[in-house]
Every structure is written in structure tokens, then in C-alpha cells.
C-alpha positions as a printed Julia matrix, in Angstrom:
181×3 Matrix{Float64}:
  0.0     0.0     0.0
  2.84    2.38    0.72
  4.38    2.11   -2.8
  1.0     2.83   -4.34
  0.53    5.87   -2.13
  3.99    7.15   -3.05
  3.16    6.86   -6.75
 -0.09    8.76   -6.33
  1.49   11.57   -4.33
  4.41   12.06   -6.71
  4.33   15.18   -8.88
  3.72   14.19  -12.53
  6.56   16.32  -13.95
  9.09   15.43  -11.25
 11.42   12.6   -12.25
 11.82    9.72   -9.89
 15.52   10.29   -9.26
 14.96   13.83   -7.91
 12.56   13.0    -5.16
 14.16   12.37   -1.85
 14.29    8.99   -0.29
 15.35    8.16    3.18
 18.1     5.82    2.13
 20.12    8.3     0.08
 23.44    9.39    1.57
 24.94   12.89    1.34
 27.52   12.08   -1.39
 24.92   10.42   -3.6
 22.55   13.41   -3.26
 25.39   15.68   -4.26
 25.72   13.74   -7.5
 22.06   14.3    -8.39
 21.26   17.13  -10.83
 19.59   20.22   -9.47
 15.79   20.35   -9.73
 15.81   23.77  -11.36
 16.95   22.36  -14.71
 14.99   19.19  -15.41
 15.74   17.38  -18.67
 13.61   18.52  -21.59
 12.39   15.04  -22.33
 12.86   11.69  -20.72
 14.87   10.42  -23.71
 17.5    13.15  -23.6
 20.61   12.37  -21.67
 21.16   14.13  -18.41
 23.65   16.99  -18.4
 27.07   15.95  -17.23
 28.4    17.35  -14.01
 31.39   19.51  -14.8
 33.11   20.29  -11.53
 34.56   18.57   -8.59
 32.17   17.83   -5.8
 33.52   18.16   -2.35
 32.34   15.26   -0.33
 31.99   15.84    3.38
 32.86   12.97    5.54
 30.45   12.42    8.35
 31.69   13.25   11.82
 32.08   10.22   14.01
 29.92    9.77   17.09
 32.8     9.88   19.57
 34.42   12.92   17.96
 31.04   14.67   17.63
 30.26   13.91   21.26
 33.57   15.37   22.39
 33.06   18.44   20.25
 29.52   18.83   21.52
 30.7    18.41   25.09
 33.48   20.95   24.57
 31.09   23.4    22.92
 28.5    22.94   25.67
 31.14   23.28   28.37
 32.49   26.46   26.78
 28.97   27.87   26.44
 28.07   26.99   30.04
 31.4    28.39   31.25
 30.81   31.64   29.39
 27.28   31.92   30.79
 28.56   31.17   34.3
 31.34   33.73   33.91
 28.83   36.38   32.77
 26.57   35.56   35.73
 29.47   35.73   38.18
 30.64   38.99   36.64
 27.17   40.52   37.05
 26.97   39.31   40.65
 30.45   40.69   41.32
 29.5    44.06   39.87
 26.29   44.17   41.91
 28.15   43.23   45.1
 30.87   45.75   44.31
 28.29   48.51   43.79
 26.57   47.6    47.05
 29.89   47.6    48.88
 30.83   50.95   47.36
 27.53   52.54   48.44
 27.99   51.08   51.93
 31.51   52.52   52.1
 30.24   55.94   50.96
 27.48   55.96   53.58
 29.99   54.83   56.21
 32.32   57.67   55.23
 29.52   60.24   55.53
 28.48   58.84   58.92
 32.11   58.92   60.06
 32.41   62.58   59.09
 29.21   63.33   61.05
 30.6    61.53   64.1
 33.86   63.48   63.79
 31.99   66.81   63.75
 29.98   65.75   66.82
 33.19   64.72   68.61
 34.78   68.09   67.79
 31.72   69.83   69.23
 31.86   67.71   72.37
 35.55   68.51   72.81
 34.85   72.24   72.48
 32.08   72.01   75.08
 34.38   70.07   77.42
 37.09   72.73   77.02
 34.58   75.5    77.78
 33.33   73.56   80.8
 36.91   73.14   82.04
 37.5    76.89   81.62
 34.26   77.67   83.48
 35.2    75.35   86.32
 38.59   77.0    86.55
 37.08   80.5    86.63
 34.09   79.62   88.82
 34.21   80.07   92.58
 34.43   77.11   94.85
 31.85   76.33   97.52
 34.0    77.81  100.3
 34.49   80.99   98.28
 30.74   81.27   97.73
 30.07   80.76  101.48
 32.69   83.4   102.36
 31.12   85.79   99.85
 27.67   85.11  101.27
 28.86   85.82  104.84
 30.61   89.0   103.67
 27.46   90.22  101.91
 25.42   89.37  105.05
 27.77   91.47  107.22
 27.6    94.36  104.77
 23.79   94.16  104.63
 23.6    94.02  108.44
 25.85   97.08  108.63
 23.7    98.91  106.1
 20.57   97.98  108.03
 22.07   99.37  111.21
 23.04  102.6   109.39
 19.52  102.89  107.92
 18.05  102.51  111.4
 20.45  105.11  112.79
 19.53  107.5   109.94
 15.85  106.99  110.64
 16.29  107.74  114.33
 18.34  110.82  113.46
 15.65  112.0   111.0
 12.94  111.38  113.6
 14.97  113.44  116.08
 15.31  116.24  113.52
 11.58  116.17  112.9
 10.91  116.48  116.65
 13.35  119.37  116.89
 11.76  121.03  113.86
  8.3   120.66  115.39
  9.51  122.22  118.63
 11.05  125.14  116.78
  7.93  125.65  114.68
  5.72  125.56  117.8
  7.96  128.0   119.52
  7.81  130.35  116.55
  4.06  129.94  116.33
  3.78  131.03  119.88
  6.08  133.93  119.27
  4.14  135.14  116.27
  0.83  134.96  118.07
  1.82  137.31  120.68
């Protein structure tokens, strides 16, 4: 049934030697004329091939397997290298950004430390120029004595003024009496 089907499916103008069969090898197909120039009639002789045909020898299974393995290994190695290179670049960029942020934070800490040192120096100067507790107590006692002395003087001035007022009242009364007469 298969040969009958092949005969029915064959193109009527196509010669039998041009159609492809599964048993034909590469060198034998190379010897076949090209389908673009079919013979004018079936009785005419076929045109002679006028050139040398380079026949490729098939690659052996072992050699082809080694070449395929080497090609696959090279391809996988190149892909792995590209992947590692991308990962390295990403890690390097991340590390660089971390280093930059660390540098900026370090500069901030240095400015804060400089400020703290200035404040400590000012505090040391203030402690050196400030009075001690004993000095403050002595100053307080001195001010208390001065205030007590001033209070006593104010009281003495008041008593003196009161005495002057009494004397003035006596003199005014005496003159009032003298004028009335």
C-alpha cells in the first residue's frame, strides 16, 4: 500500500531520481542534478556534471560527542562567567555605596566629637574660673555682714531724721507762739 501511495502523491513532472528517499546518503545526493533544470524530455541524456564535488565525511559519534561536550562546556562556562561577573559588579556597587554611607556617617561623628571637645574645654575653663563652695560661702557671709551694717546705718539715719523732725516741730511751735503774741 505504501508504494501505491507514493506513486499517487508524486508530482507528474518530477522525475523519480529527484525526489528524496530516506536511504540516500549525502555524497549520492550531491551527484544528483539540481531540480531547477529538469531534462527537456525523458529520452535526452542528463547533463554531465562539470566540476569537482567536495564530499563531506560524516563526523564520528565519539568525535562529535567530544566536540559537543566541549562546545556545551564552553557555552556553560561563558554563561557562568557572565553571571558571576554581574553578581560581582552588583556586590561591588553595594559595597561601594555602603563605604560611601559609612564615610559620611564617620564625618558626622567626627563633627559631633569636635563639638563635644569644644564644650568640654569650655566647661573646664568655666570650672577653673568659677568660685568654689567655700568661696561662695565666704562671699555670702561678707554680703550678710555688709547688709547688716547697712541695716544698722539705715536705722540710725531713721532715728536721726525722727529726732530732727521732733526738733523742727519744737522750733515751729515755739515760733508759732512767738508770732501769736
